[in-house]
Coordinates of C-alpha atoms in Angstrom, one line a residue:
Chain N
M1419 CA 86.5 86.6 132.5
A1420 CA 86.2 84.6 129.3
P1421 CA 89.5 84.6 127.3
L1422 CA 87.5 85.3 124.1
T1423 CA 83.9 86.2 123.3
V1424 CA 82.7 86.8 119.8
A1425 CA 79.2 88.1 119.2
D1426 CA 77.5 88.2 115.8
L1427 CA 80.7 88.9 113.9
R1428 CA 80.3 89.8 110.3
K1429 CA 83.0 90.6 107.7
S1430 CA 82.7 91.0 103.9
Y1431 CA 85.3 91.4 101.2
G1432 CA 84.0 93.0 98.0
G1433 CA 80.4 92.1 98.6
N1434 CA 81.2 88.6 99.6
E1435 CA 80.3 87.8 103.2
V1436 CA 83.2 85.7 104.4
V1437 CA 82.1 85.7 108.1
A1438 CA 78.3 85.8 108.2
G1439 CA 77.3 86.4 111.8
I1440 CA 79.1 84.0 114.1
S1441 CA 79.1 83.9 117.9
F1442 CA 81.1 81.8 120.3
A1443 CA 82.9 82.1 123.6
L1444 CA 85.9 80.3 125.1
K1445 CA 86.1 79.1 128.7
R1446 CA 89.3 79.6 130.6
G1447 CA 91.6 76.6 130.3
E1448 CA 89.8 74.8 127.4
C1449 CA 90.9 73.9 124.0
Y1450 CA 88.4 75.1 121.4
G1451 CA 88.5 74.2 117.8
L1452 CA 87.2 76.0 114.7
L1453 CA 86.7 73.4 112.0
G1454 CA 85.8 74.1 108.4
P1455 CA 86.7 73.5 104.8
N1456 CA 89.0 75.9 103.0
G1457 CA 87.3 79.3 102.7
A1458 CA 84.9 78.7 105.6
G1459 CA 86.0 81.9 107.2
K1460 CA 88.3 80.5 109.9
T1461 CA 91.4 82.6 109.3
T1462 CA 89.3 85.8 108.8
T1463 CA 87.6 85.1 112.1
L1464 CA 91.0 84.9 113.8
R1465 CA 92.3 88.0 112.1
C1466 CA 89.2 89.9 113.4
C1467 CA 89.8 88.5 116.9
L1468 CA 93.4 89.8 116.9
G1469 CA 92.4 93.2 115.7
L1470 CA 94.2 92.7 112.3
A1471 CA 91.0 93.1 110.3
A1472 CA 88.1 95.4 111.1
P1473 CA 84.8 93.6 111.4
D1474 CA 81.8 95.1 109.6
S1475 CA 79.7 94.5 112.7
G1476 CA 79.7 92.5 115.9
A1477 CA 81.5 92.6 119.2
I1478 CA 84.8 90.9 120.2
T1479 CA 86.3 90.8 123.7
L1480 CA 89.8 89.3 123.8
V1481 CA 91.4 88.6 127.3
G1482 CA 89.0 91.3 128.7
E1483 CA 89.8 94.0 126.1
P1484 CA 87.4 95.2 123.4
V1485 CA 88.8 94.6 119.9
P1486 CA 89.7 96.3 117.7
V1487 CA 89.7 99.4 119.9
R1488 CA 92.2 97.9 122.4
A1489 CA 93.6 95.1 120.3
R1490 CA 97.2 96.0 121.0
E1491 CA 96.7 95.8 124.8
A1492 CA 94.9 92.5 124.3
R1493 CA 97.7 91.0 122.2
M1494 CA 100.1 91.5 125.2
R1495 CA 98.5 88.4 126.7
V1496 CA 98.0 86.3 123.6
G1497 CA 100.3 84.1 121.6
V1498 CA 99.8 83.4 117.9
V1499 CA 101.0 80.5 115.7
P1500 CA 100.2 81.6 112.2
Q1501 CA 99.2 79.3 109.4
F1502 CA 102.5 79.8 107.5
D1503 CA 105.8 79.9 109.2
N1504 CA 107.2 83.5 109.3
L1505 CA 110.3 83.0 111.4
D1506 CA 113.1 85.3 110.7
P1507 CA 115.4 83.4 108.3
D1508 CA 118.4 85.7 109.1
F1509 CA 118.4 84.7 112.7
S1510 CA 119.3 81.7 114.9
C1511 CA 116.7 80.0 117.1
A1512 CA 117.6 82.1 120.1
E1513 CA 117.7 85.3 118.2
N1514 CA 114.2 84.6 116.8
L1515 CA 112.9 84.4 120.4
L1516 CA 114.9 87.4 121.6
V1517 CA 113.7 89.7 118.8
Y1518 CA 110.1 88.5 119.2
G1519 CA 110.2 89.1 123.0
R1520 CA 111.2 92.7 122.4
Y1521 CA 107.9 93.3 120.5
F1522 CA 106.2 92.7 123.9
G1523 CA 108.4 95.3 125.6
M1524 CA 110.3 92.6 127.5
S1525 CA 113.9 93.3 128.6
D1526 CA 116.6 91.3 126.9
A1527 CA 117.5 89.8 130.3
A1528 CA 114.0 88.6 130.9
I1529 CA 113.8 87.1 127.4
R1530 CA 117.2 85.4 127.7
A1531 CA 116.2 83.9 131.0
R1532 CA 113.2 82.2 129.2
I1533 CA 115.0 81.0 126.0
P1534 CA 116.5 77.7 127.3
Q1535 CA 113.1 76.5 128.7
L1536 CA 111.3 77.6 125.6
L1537 CA 113.7 75.7 123.3
E1538 CA 113.6 72.7 125.6
F1539 CA 109.8 72.7 125.4
A1540 CA 109.9 72.9 121.6
G1541 CA 112.3 69.9 121.6
L1542 CA 115.1 72.2 120.4
G1543 CA 117.2 72.2 123.5
G1544 CA 120.8 73.3 122.9
K1545 CA 119.9 74.7 119.4
E1546 CA 120.3 78.3 120.5
K1547 CA 122.8 79.1 117.8
T1548 CA 121.3 76.9 115.0
S1549 CA 120.2 78.9 112.0
I1550 CA 116.6 78.7 111.0
R1551 CA 117.6 77.7 107.4
T1552 CA 118.8 74.3 108.6
L1553 CA 115.6 73.4 110.5
S1554 CA 113.1 70.9 109.2
G1555 CA 109.5 71.8 108.8
G1556 CA 108.5 70.2 112.1
M1557 CA 111.3 72.0 113.9
K1558 CA 110.3 75.3 112.5
R1559 CA 106.7 74.7 113.5
R1560 CA 107.8 73.9 117.1
L1561 CA 110.0 77.0 117.2
T1562 CA 107.0 79.1 116.0
L1563 CA 105.1 77.6 119.0
A1564 CA 107.9 78.5 121.3
R1565 CA 107.9 82.0 119.9
A1566 CA 104.2 82.3 120.6
L1567 CA 104.9 81.4 124.2
V1568 CA 107.7 84.0 124.8
N1569 CA 105.3 86.4 126.6
D1570 CA 103.8 83.5 128.7
P1571 CA 100.3 84.2 127.2
D1572 CA 96.9 83.3 128.8
L1573 CA 95.5 82.5 125.4
L1574 CA 97.2 80.7 122.5
I1575 CA 95.7 81.0 119.0
L1576 CA 96.9 78.5 116.4
D1577 CA 95.9 78.7 112.7
E1578 CA 96.2 75.2 111.3
P1579 CA 99.1 74.2 113.5
T1580 CA 100.0 70.9 111.9
T1581 CA 99.2 71.5 108.2
G1582 CA 102.1 70.2 106.1
L1583 CA 103.8 68.2 108.9
D1584 CA 104.6 64.4 108.8
P1585 CA 102.8 62.2 111.4
Q1586 CA 105.7 62.2 113.8
A1587 CA 105.9 65.9 113.9
R1588 CA 102.1 66.3 114.3
H1589 CA 102.1 63.9 117.2
L1590 CA 104.8 65.9 118.9
I1591 CA 102.9 69.2 118.4
W1592 CA 99.7 67.6 119.8
E1593 CA 101.6 66.3 122.8
R1594 CA 103.0 69.8 123.5
L1595 CA 99.5 71.4 123.1
K1596 CA 98.0 68.9 125.5
R1597 CA 100.8 69.9 128.0
L1598 CA 100.0 73.6 127.6
A1599 CA 96.3 72.9 128.1
A1600 CA 97.1 70.9 131.2
S1601 CA 99.1 73.8 132.5
G1602 CA 96.0 76.0 132.3
K1603 CA 96.4 77.9 129.0
T1604 CA 93.4 78.5 126.9
I1605 CA 93.8 77.3 123.3
L1606 CA 91.9 78.3 120.2
L1607 CA 92.9 76.4 117.1
T1608 CA 91.6 76.1 113.5
T1609 CA 92.1 72.9 111.6
H1610 CA 90.6 70.7 108.9
F1611 CA 92.1 67.6 110.4
M1612 CA 89.3 65.7 112.2
D1613 CA 91.7 63.5 114.2
E1614 CA 93.5 66.6 115.5
A1615 CA 90.2 68.2 116.6
E1616 CA 88.9 65.0 118.2
R1617 CA 92.2 64.5 120.1
L1618 CA 92.7 68.0 121.3
C1619 CA 89.5 69.9 121.5
G1620 CA 87.2 69.9 124.5
R1621 CA 84.7 71.8 122.4
L1622 CA 84.6 72.7 118.7
A1623 CA 82.5 74.6 116.2
I1624 CA 82.1 73.4 112.6
M1625 CA 82.0 76.3 110.2
D1626 CA 81.0 76.6 106.6
A1627 CA 80.4 79.6 104.4
G1628 CA 81.0 82.0 107.2
R1629 CA 78.6 80.4 109.7
I1630 CA 78.8 78.1 112.6
M1631 CA 76.8 75.0 111.7
V1632 CA 77.1 73.2 115.1
E1633 CA 79.0 73.6 118.3
G1634 CA 79.8 71.1 121.1
A1635 CA 82.1 68.4 122.4
P1636 CA 83.3 66.0 119.7
R1637 CA 81.7 62.9 121.3
E1638 CA 78.4 64.8 121.8
L1639 CA 78.4 66.0 118.2
I1640 CA 78.9 62.5 116.9
K1641 CA 76.1 61.3 119.1
S1642 CA 73.6 64.0 118.3
Q1643 CA 74.4 64.8 114.6
I1644 CA 74.8 61.4 113.0
E1645 CA 73.8 57.7 113.0
P1646 CA 76.2 55.7 115.3
Q1647 CA 77.4 53.1 112.7
V1648 CA 79.0 53.4 109.3
V1649 CA 79.3 50.7 106.7
E1650 CA 81.5 51.7 103.8
V1651 CA 80.8 49.6 100.7
Y1652 CA 83.5 49.5 97.9
G1653 CA 83.4 48.2 94.4
E1654 CA 82.5 48.9 90.8
D1655 CA 78.9 47.9 91.6
A1656 CA 78.7 50.0 94.8
P1657 CA 77.0 53.1 93.2
S1658 CA 74.3 51.1 91.5
W1659 CA 73.8 48.9 94.5
A1660 CA 73.5 52.0 96.7
Q1661 CA 70.8 53.5 94.4
A1662 CA 68.8 50.3 94.1
E1663 CA 69.1 48.6 97.5
A1664 CA 70.8 50.6 100.2
G1665 CA 67.6 52.5 101.2
A1666 CA 66.1 49.3 102.6
F1667 CA 68.9 49.0 105.2
A1668 CA 70.4 52.4 105.8
Q1669 CA 68.9 55.6 107.1
R1670 CA 71.3 57.6 104.9
C1671 CA 73.6 56.6 102.1
E1672 CA 76.1 58.8 100.3
V1673 CA 78.1 57.8 97.2
S1674 CA 81.5 59.2 96.5
G1675 CA 83.2 57.6 93.5
E1676 CA 83.1 53.9 93.9
T1677 CA 82.4 54.0 97.6
A1678 CA 79.0 54.1 99.3
F1679 CA 78.9 55.4 102.9
C1680 CA 75.9 53.9 104.7
Y1681 CA 74.8 55.4 108.0
V1682 CA 72.8 53.1 110.2
A1683 CA 71.6 52.7 113.8
D1684 CA 72.0 48.9 113.6
A1685 CA 74.5 47.5 111.1
V1686 CA 73.6 43.8 111.4
P1687 CA 70.8 43.5 108.7
L1688 CA 73.0 45.5 106.3
L1689 CA 76.0 43.4 106.9
D1690 CA 74.0 40.2 106.5
H1691 CA 72.7 41.5 103.2
L1692 CA 76.2 42.4 102.0
A1693 CA 77.6 39.0 103.0
A1694 CA 75.8 37.5 100.1
R1695 CA 77.5 39.9 97.6
P1696 CA 81.1 39.0 97.3
R1697 CA 81.7 41.7 94.6
L1698 CA 81.2 44.4 97.2
A1699 CA 83.9 44.9 99.9
T1700 CA 82.8 46.3 103.2
L1701 CA 84.2 48.2 106.2
H1702 CA 82.1 48.5 109.3
R1703 CA 83.2 51.2 111.8
P1704 CA 81.7 53.6 114.4
A1705 CA 80.8 57.0 113.2
N1706 CA 83.4 59.7 113.7
L1707 CA 83.8 63.5 113.6
E1708 CA 84.7 63.4 109.9
D1709 CA 81.3 61.9 109.2
V1710 CA 79.7 64.7 111.0
F1711 CA 81.8 67.2 109.2
L1712 CA 81.0 65.8 105.8
K1713 CA 77.3 65.5 106.6
L1714 CA 77.3 69.2 107.5
T1715 CA 79.6 70.7 104.9
G1716 CA 79.0 68.3 102.0
R1717 CA 81.4 66.2 99.9
D1718 CA 82.0 68.8 97.2
L1719 CA 85.6 70.0 96.7
R1720 CA 86.4 73.4 98.0
D1721 CA 89.0 75.6 96.4
Chain I
M296 CA 91.3 102.0 113.8
G297 CA 90.4 105.5 112.5
M298 CA 92.9 107.8 110.8
R299 CA 94.8 108.5 114.0
L300 CA 98.4 107.3 113.9
E301 CA 98.9 104.4 116.4
L302 CA 102.5 104.9 117.3
S303 CA 104.4 103.6 120.3
P304 CA 108.0 103.0 121.4
R305 CA 107.7 99.4 120.1
A306 CA 108.6 100.9 116.7
F307 CA 112.1 100.9 118.1
A308 CA 111.9 97.1 118.5
V309 CA 111.3 96.8 114.8
W310 CA 114.4 99.1 114.2
R311 CA 116.4 96.8 116.5
R312 CA 115.4 93.7 114.5
N313 CA 116.7 95.2 111.3
F314 CA 119.8 96.5 112.9
L315 CA 120.6 93.0 114.2
V316 CA 120.3 91.6 110.7
W317 CA 122.5 94.4 109.4
K318 CA 125.2 93.9 112.1
K319 CA 125.8 90.4 110.8
L320 CA 126.8 91.8 107.4
A321 CA 127.9 95.3 108.4
L322 CA 131.3 95.4 106.7
P323 CA 130.2 94.1 103.2
S324 CA 127.2 96.3 103.4
I325 CA 129.2 99.5 104.1
L326 CA 131.8 98.6 101.5
G327 CA 129.1 97.8 98.9
N328 CA 127.4 101.1 99.5
L329 CA 130.8 102.9 99.3
A330 CA 131.8 101.5 95.9
D331 CA 129.1 103.0 93.7
P332 CA 129.4 106.6 94.8
M333 CA 133.2 106.4 94.8
I334 CA 133.3 105.2 91.2
Y335 CA 131.0 108.2 90.2
L336 CA 133.1 110.6 92.2
F337 CA 136.5 109.6 90.8
G338 CA 135.3 108.7 87.3
L339 CA 133.4 111.9 86.7
G340 CA 135.3 114.1 89.2
Y341 CA 138.7 113.5 87.6
G342 CA 137.6 112.4 84.1
L343 CA 135.1 115.1 83.4
G344 CA 136.5 117.5 86.0
G345 CA 139.8 117.6 84.2
L346 CA 138.1 119.2 81.2
L347 CA 136.3 121.9 83.3
P348 CA 137.4 125.1 84.9
Q349 CA 136.2 125.7 88.4
V350 CA 132.5 124.8 89.1
G351 CA 130.6 126.8 91.7
G352 CA 133.9 128.3 93.0
T353 CA 135.7 125.0 93.6
S354 CA 137.3 122.2 91.6
Y355 CA 134.7 119.9 90.0
I356 CA 135.5 116.9 92.2
V357 CA 134.8 118.9 95.3
F358 CA 131.6 120.3 93.7
L359 CA 130.6 116.7 92.9
A360 CA 131.4 115.4 96.4
A361 CA 128.3 117.0 98.0
G362 CA 126.1 115.7 95.2
T363 CA 127.5 112.2 95.5
V364 CA 126.9 112.1 99.3
C365 CA 123.2 113.1 98.8
A366 CA 122.6 110.8 95.8
S367 CA 124.0 107.9 97.6
T368 CA 121.9 108.7 100.7
M369 CA 118.9 108.7 98.5
N370 CA 119.9 105.4 96.9
A371 CA 120.6 103.7 100.2
A372 CA 117.4 104.8 101.8
S373 CA 115.3 104.0 98.7
F374 CA 116.8 100.5 98.3
E375 CA 116.1 99.7 102.0
A376 CA 112.6 101.0 101.9
L377 CA 111.8 99.3 98.6
Y378 CA 113.5 96.0 98.1
S379 CA 114.4 95.1 101.7
A380 CA 111.1 96.3 103.3
F381 CA 109.2 94.5 100.5
S382 CA 111.0 91.3 101.4
R383 CA 110.0 91.7 105.0
M384 CA 106.4 92.8 104.3
H385 CA 105.5 90.5 101.4
V386 CA 108.0 87.6 100.9
Q387 CA 109.1 86.7 104.5
K388 CA 105.9 87.9 106.1
T389 CA 108.0 89.4 108.9
W390 CA 105.5 92.3 109.3
E391 CA 102.7 89.8 109.8
A392 CA 104.6 88.1 112.6
I393 CA 105.4 91.4 114.3
M394 CA 101.8 92.5 114.1
N395 CA 100.6 89.4 116.0
A396 CA 102.6 90.8 118.9
P397 CA 101.4 94.1 120.5
V398 CA 103.0 96.2 117.8
S399 CA 100.7 98.2 115.4
L400 CA 101.3 98.3 111.6
D401 CA 102.0 102.1 112.1
D402 CA 104.8 101.1 114.5
V403 CA 106.2 98.7 111.9
V404 CA 106.2 101.3 109.2
A405 CA 107.8 103.9 111.5
G406 CA 110.4 101.3 112.5
E407 CA 111.2 100.6 108.8
L408 CA 111.4 104.4 108.2
L409 CA 113.8 105.0 111.0
W410 CA 115.9 102.0 110.0
A411 CA 116.2 103.0 106.3
A412 CA 117.3 106.5 107.4
T413 CA 119.8 104.9 109.8
K414 CA 121.2 102.6 107.2
A415 CA 121.6 105.6 104.8
T416 CA 123.4 107.5 107.6
L417 CA 125.7 104.5 108.3
S418 CA 126.8 104.3 104.7
G419 CA 126.8 108.1 104.3
T420 CA 129.2 108.4 107.3
A421 CA 131.6 106.0 105.6
I422 CA 131.5 108.1 102.4
L423 CA 132.0 111.3 104.5
V424 CA 135.1 109.7 106.2
V425 CA 136.6 108.8 102.9
M426 CA 136.0 112.3 101.5
A427 CA 137.6 113.9 104.6
L428 CA 140.6 111.7 104.2
L429 CA 140.9 112.7 100.6
G430 CA 140.8 116.4 101.6
F431 CA 137.4 117.2 100.0
V432 CA 136.0 118.5 103.2
G433 CA 136.4 122.2 104.1
G434 CA 135.9 122.4 107.9
P435 CA 134.1 121.1 111.0
L436 CA 130.7 122.5 109.8
A437 CA 130.8 119.5 107.5
L438 CA 129.8 117.3 110.5
W439 CA 126.3 118.8 110.1
V440 CA 126.1 116.7 106.9
L441 CA 125.4 113.7 109.2
P442 CA 122.1 114.9 110.6
L443 CA 121.3 116.2 107.1
I444 CA 121.8 112.7 105.7
F445 CA 119.5 111.3 108.4
L446 CA 116.8 113.8 107.5
A447 CA 117.2 113.2 103.8
G448 CA 117.2 109.4 104.5
L449 CA 113.8 109.8 106.3
T450 CA 112.4 111.7 103.3
F451 CA 113.5 109.1 100.7
A452 CA 112.6 106.2 102.9
A453 CA 109.1 107.6 103.5
L454 CA 108.6 108.0 99.7
G455 CA 110.0 104.5 99.1
L456 CA 107.6 103.0 101.7
C457 CA 104.6 104.5 99.8
V458 CA 105.7 102.6 96.7
T459 CA 106.4 99.4 98.7
A460 CA 102.9 99.5 100.2
V461 CA 101.3 99.4 96.7
A462 CA 103.9 97.2 94.9
P463 CA 102.7 93.9 93.5
S464 CA 106.2 92.6 93.0
Y465 CA 109.9 93.6 92.9
D466 CA 109.6 94.5 89.2
F467 CA 107.3 97.4 90.2
F468 CA 110.3 99.3 91.7
M469 CA 111.9 99.7 88.3
Y470 CA 109.3 102.3 87.5
Y471 CA 110.1 104.2 90.6
F472 CA 113.7 104.3 89.7
T473 CA 113.4 105.1 86.0
L474 CA 110.5 107.6 86.4
F475 CA 111.5 109.3 89.6
V476 CA 114.9 108.6 91.1
T477 CA 117.1 108.8 88.0
P478 CA 115.5 112.0 86.6
M479 CA 115.7 113.6 90.0
T480 CA 119.4 112.7 90.2
L481 CA 120.0 114.6 87.0
L482 CA 117.8 117.6 87.9
S483 CA 118.8 118.3 91.5
G484 CA 122.2 119.9 91.1
V485 CA 124.1 116.7 91.8
F486 CA 126.3 116.8 88.7
F487 CA 126.1 120.5 87.7
P488 CA 124.8 123.7 89.2
L489 CA 121.0 124.2 88.9
E490 CA 121.6 127.5 87.2
Q491 CA 122.6 125.7 84.1
L492 CA 119.0 124.5 83.6
P493 CA 116.4 126.6 81.8
A494 CA 114.3 128.7 84.2
P495 CA 111.1 126.5 84.2
M496 CA 113.2 123.4 84.9
Q497 CA 114.9 125.3 87.8
L498 CA 111.5 126.0 89.2
A499 CA 110.4 122.4 88.8
A500 CA 113.6 121.2 90.5
Q501 CA 112.5 123.1 93.7
A502 CA 109.8 120.5 94.1
L503 CA 112.3 117.7 94.3
P504 CA 113.6 116.7 97.7
L505 CA 117.1 115.9 96.4
T506 CA 117.5 119.6 95.3
H507 CA 117.1 120.7 98.9
A508 CA 119.5 118.1 100.3
V509 CA 122.2 119.1 97.8
A510 CA 121.6 122.8 98.5
L511 CA 122.4 122.1 102.2
A512 CA 125.2 119.6 101.8
R513 CA 127.3 121.6 99.3
P514 CA 128.1 124.6 101.5
L515 CA 128.3 122.4 104.6
L516 CA 131.0 120.2 103.0
L517 CA 133.0 123.4 102.1
G518 CA 132.7 124.4 105.8
Q519 CA 130.2 127.2 105.2
A520 CA 126.7 127.8 106.5
P521 CA 124.0 127.3 103.8
D522 CA 121.7 130.1 102.7
S523 CA 117.9 129.8 103.5
M524 CA 118.6 126.7 105.6
A525 CA 115.2 126.7 107.3
G526 CA 113.4 126.5 104.0
H527 CA 115.4 123.5 102.8
V528 CA 115.0 121.7 106.1
A529 CA 111.3 122.4 106.2
M530 CA 110.9 121.1 102.6
L531 CA 112.7 117.8 103.5
A532 CA 110.9 117.4 106.8
G533 CA 107.5 118.3 105.3
I534 CA 107.8 115.7 102.4
A535 CA 109.0 113.1 104.9
A536 CA 106.0 113.7 107.2
I537 CA 103.4 113.7 104.4
A538 CA 104.9 110.7 102.7
F539 CA 105.1 108.8 106.0
V540 CA 101.4 109.4 106.7
A541 CA 100.6 108.3 103.1
A542 CA 102.7 105.2 103.5
V543 CA 100.8 104.3 106.7
I544 CA 97.4 104.7 105.0
L545 CA 98.5 102.7 102.0
A546 CA 100.0 99.9 104.1
R547 CA 96.8 99.8 106.2
R548 CA 94.8 99.4 103.1
R549 CA 97.0 96.5 101.9
L550 CA 97.4 94.6 105.2
L551 CA 94.6 95.5 107.6
M552 CA 91.6 94.7 105.6

């Protein structure tokens, strides 16, 4: 049984189609990413999957249960880390876990037995009595992750799990998520951090304007969607150079401010050409997921 | 989802969450809820009561005691269902967190309803104890005021939750108090017998839930069985049931889109 299947999901708000017919399925034990700029429909998709928003059409099966009809039963075996922390500020770390476990119908004794290992996993060992108000952003995020695991779920859904965290805190979350994946949990996460998706996700879908543009393993997508080499060209003259000369050397060239991004199969002729132009600085690197993302979703700002 | 209510015993887990928060600050909460009604009772009861002959067959302060119990129940339940529930729904996003677990929005609203009524009962009990100690209570029938407070608490909590479900911000609650709660306090027989009002206003007062709570509490506090008890209870329970369903529908419209 697939942990989650979504078939032709559609959802509109006030005539605006936020999710415009998407389909995807998670395999047991994989980490699957939904990537997309702000407003791509990621959070709405998750809300529909959890039965918290009624789809206009489409079929969702979550841990074997049809959603939204049996969403409550499905959520028994799902853990959720929401985009914004909503821990209970009036409670200590342990009380947050205790109260949350009760929502799953767990006995106090069963929850209390799990609290030390959950806090240990979250790097909050011994902080049972610590008030939420004194925790850092990273600690709160980890406690939210621990809270999502209180019912030992089969599927973990995370909405932008590391947004707003410093690099140290992000790496710690990634390490914990890898551990969970290794222990057999299925993970669905949304993100707009490409490094996060590349590190964590076995497969991912890039969404924009309510549609899935491409789906696949990160390496495969980079291989299939884009030229393998990127030469970034910087400098005041870069835009005019790009317009006049880049076409002779690069399959594709995009200009953003004073930087030209040249996508090439073979970088050597371009680099030779640029070596004779000291006013242009260059950076040569392999193509990455961000290049794929920007190619598919464009460089325009999203609000 | 449909219009069918999706209720389960998990609503009780929501109640327990709120109770755990309250327990941390139980004493200040009870004392805080005690101060306001006591000031009314003594200020008006002795101050104004001294100028009056008997009211409704008793001293004015005893007459006022029943009204004070009901008005403070209304206030306690309303504040909890408005300000506190709004914090949990809108500011802290506690409801959202709960709904990611296998708890329905209907359960959350039901848990909030039961909790607000419970909190009103907890502070109402404290008021009743003080009144008994001061000798304003006429007999053991007065113990029936406790389930009455719980019922009235449900009624006012359900009404409050309807307002919370549509409130854009805390400021919105001012309208509810100035346009509904305060006029009701003056027109429901809290401070003076309803018979003092012109006939059309007496009739209008019958539509107000507080009128029915006061009509039950006053004889009970004197140790007497109230007249037409079933009618008053049915009115309070009916308003509570209708307002609860309305609150669920409004909350779904806000949160489950």
